[in-house]
CSV table of C-alpha atoms and ligand atoms in Angstrom, one decimal:
chain,number,residue,atom,x,y,z
A,1,MET,CA,-12.2,17.0,-14.8
A,2,ASP,CA,-12.8,15.9,-18.4
A,3,LYS,CA,-11.9,12.4,-19.2
A,4,LYS,CA,-9.1,11.9,-21.8
A,5,LEU,CA,-8.7,9.0,-24.2
A,6,VAL,CA,-5.8,6.8,-22.9
A,7,SER,CA,-4.1,3.5,-23.7
A,8,ILE,CA,-3.5,1.3,-20.8
A,9,ARG,CA,-1.2,-1.7,-21.3
A,10,GLY,CA,-0.5,-4.9,-19.4
A,11,ALA,CA,1.0,-8.3,-19.8
A,12,VAL,CA,1.2,-11.6,-18.0
A,13,THR,CA,2.8,-15.0,-18.6
A,14,ALA,CA,0.9,-18.3,-18.4
A,15,ASP,CA,1.5,-22.0,-18.9
A,16,ASN,CA,-0.3,-23.4,-22.0
A,17,THR,CA,-3.2,-24.9,-20.1
A,18,VAL,CA,-6.8,-23.8,-20.0
A,19,ASN,CA,-6.7,-23.2,-16.3
A,20,ASP,CA,-3.5,-21.2,-16.3
A,21,ILE,CA,-4.5,-19.1,-19.3
A,22,THR,CA,-7.9,-18.4,-17.7
A,23,GLY,CA,-6.4,-17.5,-14.3
A,24,ALA,CA,-3.7,-15.3,-15.7
A,25,VAL,CA,-6.0,-13.3,-18.1
A,26,ARG,CA,-8.6,-12.8,-15.4
A,27,LEU,CA,-6.0,-11.6,-13.0
A,28,LEU,CA,-4.5,-9.2,-15.5
A,29,VAL,CA,-7.8,-7.7,-16.7
A,30,ARG,CA,-9.3,-7.3,-13.2
A,31,THR,CA,-6.1,-5.7,-12.0
A,32,LEU,CA,-6.0,-3.4,-14.9
A,33,TYR,CA,-9.6,-2.4,-14.4
A,34,PHE,CA,-9.2,-2.0,-10.6
A,35,LYS,CA,-5.9,-0.1,-10.6
A,36,ASN,CA,-7.2,2.3,-13.3
A,37,ALA,CA,-10.7,2.6,-11.7
A,38,LEU,CA,-12.3,1.6,-15.1
A,39,ARG,CA,-15.9,0.8,-15.8
A,40,ASN,CA,-17.1,-0.9,-18.9
A,41,ASP,CA,-18.8,2.3,-20.0
A,42,ASP,CA,-15.4,4.1,-20.1
A,43,VAL,CA,-13.7,1.3,-22.2
A,44,VAL,CA,-13.6,1.8,-26.0
A,45,ASN,CA,-12.0,-1.5,-26.8
A,46,ILE,CA,-9.5,-4.2,-25.7
A,47,THR,CA,-6.8,-5.6,-27.9
A,48,VAL,CA,-5.3,-8.9,-26.9
A,49,SER,CA,-2.2,-10.5,-28.3
A,50,ALA,CA,-0.4,-13.7,-27.3
A,51,THR,CA,2.8,-15.5,-28.3
A,52,ASP,CA,2.2,-18.4,-30.6
A,53,ASP,CA,2.8,-21.0,-27.9
A,54,ILE,CA,-0.5,-20.0,-26.2
A,55,THR,CA,-2.8,-22.5,-27.9
A,56,ALA,CA,-4.8,-24.2,-25.2
A,57,PHE,CA,-7.5,-21.5,-24.8
A,58,HIS,CA,-8.3,-18.1,-26.4
A,59,PRO,CA,-7.3,-15.3,-24.1
A,60,ALA,CA,-9.9,-12.9,-25.5
A,61,ARG,CA,-12.6,-15.5,-24.7
A,62,VAL,CA,-11.6,-15.3,-21.1
A,63,ILE,CA,-12.3,-11.6,-21.1
A,64,ARG,CA,-15.6,-12.1,-22.8
A,65,GLU,CA,-16.6,-14.9,-20.3
A,66,CYS,CA,-15.6,-12.7,-17.4
A,67,GLY,CA,-18.4,-10.3,-18.4
A,68,PHE,CA,-16.3,-7.5,-19.9
A,69,ALA,CA,-18.8,-6.6,-22.6
A,70,VAL,CA,-16.6,-4.4,-24.7
A,71,PRO,CA,-15.3,-4.7,-28.3
A,72,LEU,CA,-12.4,-7.1,-28.4
A,73,PHE,CA,-9.7,-7.7,-31.0
A,74,SER,CA,-7.0,-10.3,-30.8
A,75,CYS,CA,-3.9,-11.4,-32.7
A,76,VAL,CA,-0.8,-13.6,-32.5
A,77,GLU,CA,2.6,-12.0,-31.9
A,78,PRO,CA,5.5,-12.9,-34.2
A,79,ASN,CA,7.9,-15.5,-32.8
A,80,ILE,CA,11.0,-13.5,-32.0
A,81,ASP,CA,14.3,-15.2,-31.0
A,82,GLY,CA,14.9,-14.7,-27.3
A,83,GLY,CA,11.4,-13.2,-26.8
A,84,LEU,CA,9.4,-14.0,-23.7
A,85,LYS,CA,7.4,-17.2,-24.1
A,86,GLY,CA,3.9,-17.9,-22.9
A,87,CYS,CA,3.1,-14.1,-22.9
A,88,ILE,CA,-0.3,-12.5,-23.1
A,89,ARG,CA,-0.6,-8.8,-23.7
A,90,ILE,CA,-3.5,-6.5,-23.3
A,91,MET,CA,-4.1,-3.0,-24.4
A,92,ILE,CA,-7.2,-1.1,-23.1
A,93,THR,CA,-8.3,2.0,-24.9
A,94,ALA,CA,-10.5,4.0,-22.5
A,95,TYR,CA,-11.7,7.4,-21.3
A,96,SER,CA,-10.2,8.1,-17.9
A,97,ASP,CA,-9.3,11.0,-15.6
A,98,ASN,CA,-6.8,9.0,-13.5
A,99,PRO,CA,-3.1,8.6,-14.1
A,100,VAL,CA,-2.5,5.5,-16.3
A,101,ARG,CA,-1.3,2.4,-14.5
A,102,ASN,CA,0.3,-0.1,-16.7
A,103,ILE,CA,0.4,-3.6,-15.1
A,104,TYR,CA,3.0,-6.3,-15.7
A,105,LEU,CA,2.5,-9.6,-13.8
A,106,ARG,CA,4.4,-12.8,-13.2
A,107,GLY,CA,7.2,-13.4,-15.8
A,108,ALA,CA,6.0,-10.4,-17.9
A,109,ARG,CA,7.4,-8.2,-15.1
A,110,ALA,CA,10.8,-8.7,-16.9
A,111,LEU,CA,9.4,-6.8,-19.9
A,112,ARG,CA,9.3,-3.6,-17.9
A,113,PRO,CA,12.1,-3.5,-15.3
A,114,ASP,CA,11.6,0.2,-15.2
A,115,ILE,CA,8.2,-0.2,-13.5
A,116,SER,CA,8.5,-3.7,-12.2
A,117,GLY,CA,12.0,-3.8,-10.5
A,118,THR,CA,11.0,-4.1,-6.8
A,119,TYR,CA,7.4,-4.0,-5.5
A,120,ALA,CA,5.8,-2.2,-2.6
A,121,ILE,CA,2.8,-3.0,-0.4
A,122,ALA,CA,1.0,0.0,1.1
A,123,LEU,CA,-1.0,-0.8,4.1
A,124,ASP,CA,-2.9,2.2,5.4
A,125,GLY,CA,-5.6,2.6,8.1
A,126,PRO,CA,-6.4,4.1,11.4
A,127,SER,CA,-4.5,3.3,14.6
A,128,GLY,CA,-5.2,-0.1,16.2
A,129,ALA,CA,-6.6,-1.7,13.0
A,130,GLY,CA,-3.8,-4.3,13.2
A,131,LYS,CA,-1.6,-2.9,10.5
A,132,SER,CA,1.7,-3.5,12.2
A,133,THR,CA,0.9,-7.1,13.3
A,134,VAL,CA,-0.3,-7.9,9.7
A,135,ALA,CA,2.7,-6.1,8.1
A,136,LYS,CA,5.2,-8.1,10.3
A,137,ILE,CA,3.6,-11.4,9.3
A,138,VAL,CA,3.5,-10.5,5.6
A,139,ALA,CA,7.2,-9.3,5.6
A,140,LYS,CA,8.3,-12.5,7.3
A,141,LYS,CA,6.3,-14.7,4.9
A,142,LEU,CA,7.5,-12.9,1.8
A,143,GLY,CA,11.0,-12.2,3.1
A,144,ILE,CA,10.7,-8.5,2.4
A,145,THR,CA,11.4,-5.3,4.5
A,146,TYR,CA,8.8,-3.9,6.8
A,147,LEU,CA,8.8,-0.2,7.5
A,148,ASP,CA,6.5,1.0,10.4
A,149,THR,CA,6.2,4.6,9.3
A,150,GLY,CA,4.2,5.5,12.4
A,151,ALA,CA,7.5,5.0,14.3
A,152,LEU,CA,9.1,7.9,12.4
A,153,TYR,CA,6.3,10.3,13.4
A,154,ARG,CA,6.5,9.0,16.9
A,155,ALA,CA,10.2,9.7,17.0
A,156,LEU,CA,9.6,13.3,16.0
A,157,GLY,CA,6.7,13.5,18.5
A,158,LEU,CA,9.1,12.4,21.2
A,159,LYS,CA,11.7,15.0,20.1
A,160,THR,CA,9.0,17.7,20.2
A,161,LEU,CA,8.1,16.7,23.8
A,162,SER,CA,11.7,16.8,24.8
A,163,CYS,CA,12.1,20.3,23.4
A,164,GLY,CA,9.3,21.4,25.7
A,165,VAL,CA,7.5,23.4,22.9
A,166,SER,CA,3.8,23.6,22.3
A,167,ILE,CA,2.8,21.1,19.8
A,168,LYS,CA,0.2,23.5,18.5
A,169,ASP,CA,3.0,26.0,17.6
A,170,ALA,CA,4.1,24.7,14.2
A,171,ALA,CA,7.0,27.3,13.9
A,172,LYS,CA,8.4,26.3,17.2
A,173,VAL,CA,8.0,22.6,16.4
A,174,GLU,CA,9.8,23.1,13.1
A,175,GLU,CA,12.7,24.9,14.9
A,176,CYS,CA,12.9,22.1,17.4
A,177,LEU,CA,12.9,19.4,14.6
A,178,SER,CA,15.1,21.1,12.1
A,179,SER,CA,18.3,19.4,13.4
A,180,ALA,CA,16.6,16.1,14.4
A,181,GLU,CA,18.0,13.1,12.7
A,182,VAL,CA,15.9,10.0,12.3
A,183,ILE,CA,17.5,6.8,11.1
A,184,ILE,CA,16.0,3.3,10.6
A,185,GLU,CA,18.1,0.3,11.4
A,186,TYR,CA,17.2,-3.4,11.1
A,187,ARG,CA,18.6,-5.8,13.7
A,188,ASP,CA,17.7,-9.5,13.6
A,189,GLY,CA,14.8,-8.5,11.3
A,190,ALA,CA,13.4,-5.9,13.8
A,191,GLN,CA,13.1,-2.2,13.0
A,192,HIS,CA,14.9,0.2,15.4
A,193,VAL,CA,14.4,3.9,15.3
A,194,ILE,CA,17.4,6.0,16.1
A,195,LEU,CA,16.8,9.6,17.0
A,196,ASP,CA,19.8,11.8,17.2
A,197,GLY,CA,22.0,8.7,17.8
A,198,GLU,CA,19.8,7.2,20.5
A,199,ASP,CA,17.7,4.0,20.0
A,200,VAL,CA,14.2,5.3,21.0
A,201,SER,CA,12.2,2.2,19.8
A,202,GLY,CA,10.9,1.5,23.3
A,203,ARG,CA,10.3,5.1,24.4
A,204,ILE,CA,8.1,6.0,21.5
A,205,ARG,CA,5.3,3.6,22.5
A,206,THR,CA,3.7,5.6,25.3
A,207,PRO,CA,0.2,7.1,25.0
A,208,GLU,CA,1.8,10.5,25.5
A,209,VAL,CA,4.1,10.0,22.5
A,210,SER,CA,1.1,8.6,20.5
A,211,MET,CA,-0.8,11.9,20.9
A,212,ALA,CA,2.3,14.0,20.2
A,213,ALA,CA,3.0,12.0,17.0
A,214,SER,CA,-0.6,12.5,15.8
A,215,ALA,CA,-0.3,16.2,16.5
A,216,VAL,CA,3.0,16.8,14.8
A,217,SER,CA,2.1,14.6,11.8
A,218,ALA,CA,-0.4,17.3,10.8
A,219,ILE,CA,2.5,19.8,10.2
A,220,PRO,CA,3.5,19.9,6.5
A,221,TYR,CA,7.2,20.4,7.5
A,222,VAL,CA,7.2,17.1,9.5
A,223,ARG,CA,5.6,15.2,6.6
A,224,GLN,CA,8.1,16.6,4.1
A,225,LYS,CA,11.0,15.7,6.4
A,226,LEU,CA,10.0,12.0,6.5
A,227,LEU,CA,8.9,11.6,2.9
A,228,SER,CA,12.3,11.1,1.3
A,229,LEU,CA,13.3,8.6,4.1
A,230,GLN,CA,10.2,6.5,3.4
A,231,ARG,CA,10.7,6.6,-0.4
A,232,GLU,CA,14.5,5.8,-0.1
A,233,ILE,CA,13.9,2.6,1.8
A,234,SER,CA,11.2,1.6,-0.8
A,235,LYS,CA,13.5,2.1,-3.8
A,236,THR,CA,16.1,-0.4,-2.8
A,237,SER,CA,14.1,-3.5,-1.8
A,238,ASN,CA,10.7,-5.1,-1.8
A,239,VAL,CA,8.8,-3.5,1.1
A,240,ILE,CA,5.6,-3.3,3.0
A,241,LEU,CA,4.9,0.1,4.6
A,242,ASP,CA,2.2,0.7,7.1
A,243,GLY,CA,0.9,4.2,7.8
A,244,ARG,CA,-1.9,6.7,6.9
A,245,ASP,CA,-0.9,8.1,3.5
A,246,ILE,CA,1.3,5.4,2.0
A,247,GLY,CA,-1.0,4.5,-0.9
A,248,THR,CA,-2.2,8.1,-1.5
A,249,VAL,CA,1.0,10.2,-1.0
A,250,VAL,CA,4.2,8.3,-0.2
A,251,LEU,CA,3.9,5.5,-2.7
A,252,PRO,CA,1.0,6.3,-5.1
A,253,ASP,CA,2.4,3.8,-7.5
A,254,ALA,CA,2.6,0.9,-5.0
A,255,GLU,CA,1.7,-2.3,-6.7
A,256,PHE,CA,-0.4,-3.5,-3.8
A,257,LYS,CA,-2.5,-1.2,-1.7
A,258,TYR,CA,-4.8,-2.1,1.3
A,259,PHE,CA,-6.9,-0.1,3.7
A,260,LEU,CA,-7.3,-1.9,6.9
A,261,THR,CA,-10.0,-0.7,9.3
A,262,ALA,CA,-11.9,-1.9,12.4
A,263,SER,CA,-14.5,-0.3,14.6
A,264,PRO,CA,-13.2,2.2,17.2
A,265,GLU,CA,-14.2,-0.2,20.0
A,266,VAL,CA,-12.3,-3.2,18.6
A,267,ARG,CA,-9.2,-1.0,17.9
A,268,ALA,CA,-9.4,0.5,21.4
A,269,LYS,CA,-9.7,-3.0,23.0
A,270,ARG,CA,-6.6,-4.2,21.1
A,271,ARG,CA,-4.6,-1.1,22.2
A,272,TYR,CA,-5.8,-1.5,25.8
A,273,ASP,CA,-4.7,-5.2,25.9
A,274,GLU,CA,-1.3,-4.2,24.4
A,275,LEU,CA,-0.7,-1.5,27.0
A,276,ALA,CA,-2.1,-3.6,29.9
A,277,ALA,CA,0.3,-6.4,28.9
A,278,LYS,CA,3.1,-3.9,29.2
A,279,GLY,CA,2.0,-3.0,32.8
A,280,GLU,CA,0.7,0.4,31.8
A,281,SER,CA,-2.1,1.6,34.0
A,282,VAL,CA,-4.8,2.8,31.6
A,283,THR,CA,-8.6,2.5,31.5
A,284,PHE,CA,-10.4,1.2,28.5
A,285,ASP,CA,-12.4,4.5,28.3
A,286,SER,CA,-9.3,6.6,28.1
A,287,VAL,CA,-7.8,4.4,25.4
A,288,LEU,CA,-11.1,4.7,23.4
A,289,ALA,CA,-11.1,8.5,23.8
A,290,ASP,CA,-7.5,8.5,22.5
A,291,VAL,CA,-8.4,6.4,19.5
A,292,ASN,CA,-11.3,8.7,18.6
A,293,GLU,CA,-9.2,11.8,19.0
A,294,ARG,CA,-6.4,10.4,16.9
A,295,ASP,CA,-8.8,9.2,14.2
A,296,LYS,CA,-10.2,12.8,14.1
A,297,ASN,CA,-6.8,14.4,14.0
A,298,ASP,CA,-5.4,11.9,11.4
A,299,SER,CA,-8.4,12.1,9.1
A,300,THR,CA,-9.2,15.8,9.2
A,301,ARG,CA,-5.8,17.3,8.9
A,302,ALA,CA,-5.2,19.4,5.7
A,303,VAL,CA,-2.0,17.6,4.6
A,304,ALA,CA,-2.0,13.9,3.6
A,305,PRO,CA,-5.0,12.9,5.7
A,306,LEU,CA,-5.9,9.3,6.5
A,307,LYS,CA,-7.7,8.3,3.3
A,308,GLN,CA,-8.3,5.2,1.3
A,309,ALA,CA,-6.6,5.3,-2.1
A,310,VAL,CA,-9.1,4.7,-5.0
A,311,ASP,CA,-7.1,1.6,-5.9
A,312,ALA,CA,-6.8,0.2,-2.4
A,313,VAL,CA,-8.5,-3.0,-1.3
A,314,SER,CA,-10.5,-2.4,1.8
A,315,ILE,CA,-10.4,-5.0,4.6
A,316,VAL,CA,-12.4,-4.7,7.8
A,317,SER,CA,-10.6,-6.6,10.5
A,318,ASP,CA,-13.2,-6.7,13.3
A,319,ASP,CA,-13.8,-10.4,12.9
A,320,ILE,CA,-10.7,-11.5,10.9
A,321,SER,CA,-7.4,-12.4,12.6
A,322,ALA,CA,-4.2,-10.7,11.6
A,323,GLU,CA,-3.0,-14.0,10.3
A,324,ALA,CA,-5.9,-14.3,7.9
A,325,VAL,CA,-5.5,-10.7,6.7
A,326,ALA,CA,-1.8,-11.4,6.1
A,327,ASP,CA,-2.6,-14.6,4.2
A,328,ARG,CA,-4.9,-12.7,1.9
A,329,ILE,CA,-2.1,-10.1,1.1
A,330,VAL,CA,0.6,-12.8,0.7
A,331,ARG,CA,-1.8,-14.7,-1.7
A,332,ASP,CA,-2.4,-11.5,-3.8
A,333,VAL,CA,1.3,-10.8,-4.0
A,334,THR,CA,2.4,-14.3,-4.9
A,335,GLU,CA,-0.3,-14.6,-7.6
A,336,CYS,CA,1.1,-11.5,-9.4
A,337,LEU,CA,4.9,-12.4,-9.2
B,401,DC,O1,0.6,4.0,13.4
B,401,DC,P1,1.0,4.8,14.7
B,401,DC,O2,-0.1,4.8,15.7
B,401,DC,O3,2.3,4.3,15.2
B,401,DC,O4,1.2,6.4,14.2
B,401,DC,C1,1.5,7.4,15.1
B,401,DC,C2,0.9,8.7,14.5
B,401,DC,O5,1.7,9.1,13.4
B,401,DC,C3,-0.6,8.6,14.0
B,401,DC,O6,-1.5,9.1,14.9
B,401,DC,C4,-0.6,9.4,12.7
B,401,DC,C5,0.8,9.6,12.3
B,401,DC,N1,1.1,8.9,11.1
B,401,DC,C6,0.9,9.6,10.0
B,401,DC,O7,0.4,10.7,10.0
B,401,DC,N2,1.3,9.1,8.8
B,401,DC,C7,1.8,7.8,8.7
B,401,DC,N3,2.3,7.3,7.5
B,401,DC,C8,2.1,7.1,9.9
B,401,DC,C9,1.7,7.7,11.1
């Protein structure tokens, strides 16, 4: 695709200190570059403006000192009654073939309530990477809603098994699921999945349902059926969603995107420990085989395959605890708000 000339805008607020101005401008420019997949070669110029109360350090100098070797122009904004104080704005003119992502951080989020009302964290990755453990910790620390999207696919996997139809027969699966009603409820902060009026939160956690969920999740009808439910929940509150296609399909504009992975062996060990703790009689080898098969299903399906979004931060959790991964995400979010 030919690259087009685009204007990408962003703003941030800072206290009038060298440290805060430096931190705020670095954060804004790096986020703009990362979210828009920019390279210096693509950038024509950067214009910087600041309100007249930003005097401790030159914002444009921060950009230069960060190593962004592009033409810079800076100016002071007029002092308008009621205007946002301590505000630094940036406009990047660049060649790009990606959709423009304008970024408003910290107090500057108030300038664009249309794009900065609530925020969403997309946490994608293969099964057993630790997504749900991380997401629960993040949700608790930030006081936001957690949606385990895998549970929705599991509910439809369970329904398909109960219909007794072949999971390979997409038309039969669709017929079975056409009347299925999946509702999410939160009780004492925990997510409950209600399938046709029954709380199935416990029943969807068996290896049989895992395989069924992976199989039905490849059917376009199933993905479409669950798309609006996932988006609805994300519209009304700050959320963290974990899944396979959150950053790429469900919430492509999510402010924060992560792709959490771990080696198949580490993931299988975690799943095995989880199942063994529940008293399930499984062998490590069978769990590893399931992990490999689900990875293959999830990443090779034609619709919304498991894939890292271009603007997702990759985290490998083999040697990092869920707590440490969650801390990293919480730090990123609080820095931007
Ligand atoms: O995360 P999990 O293991 O509970 O997910 C169960 C299955 O559902 C998984 O194999 C793939 C599918 N899934 C999906 O396709 N898209 C999502 N957003 C979440 C799960």
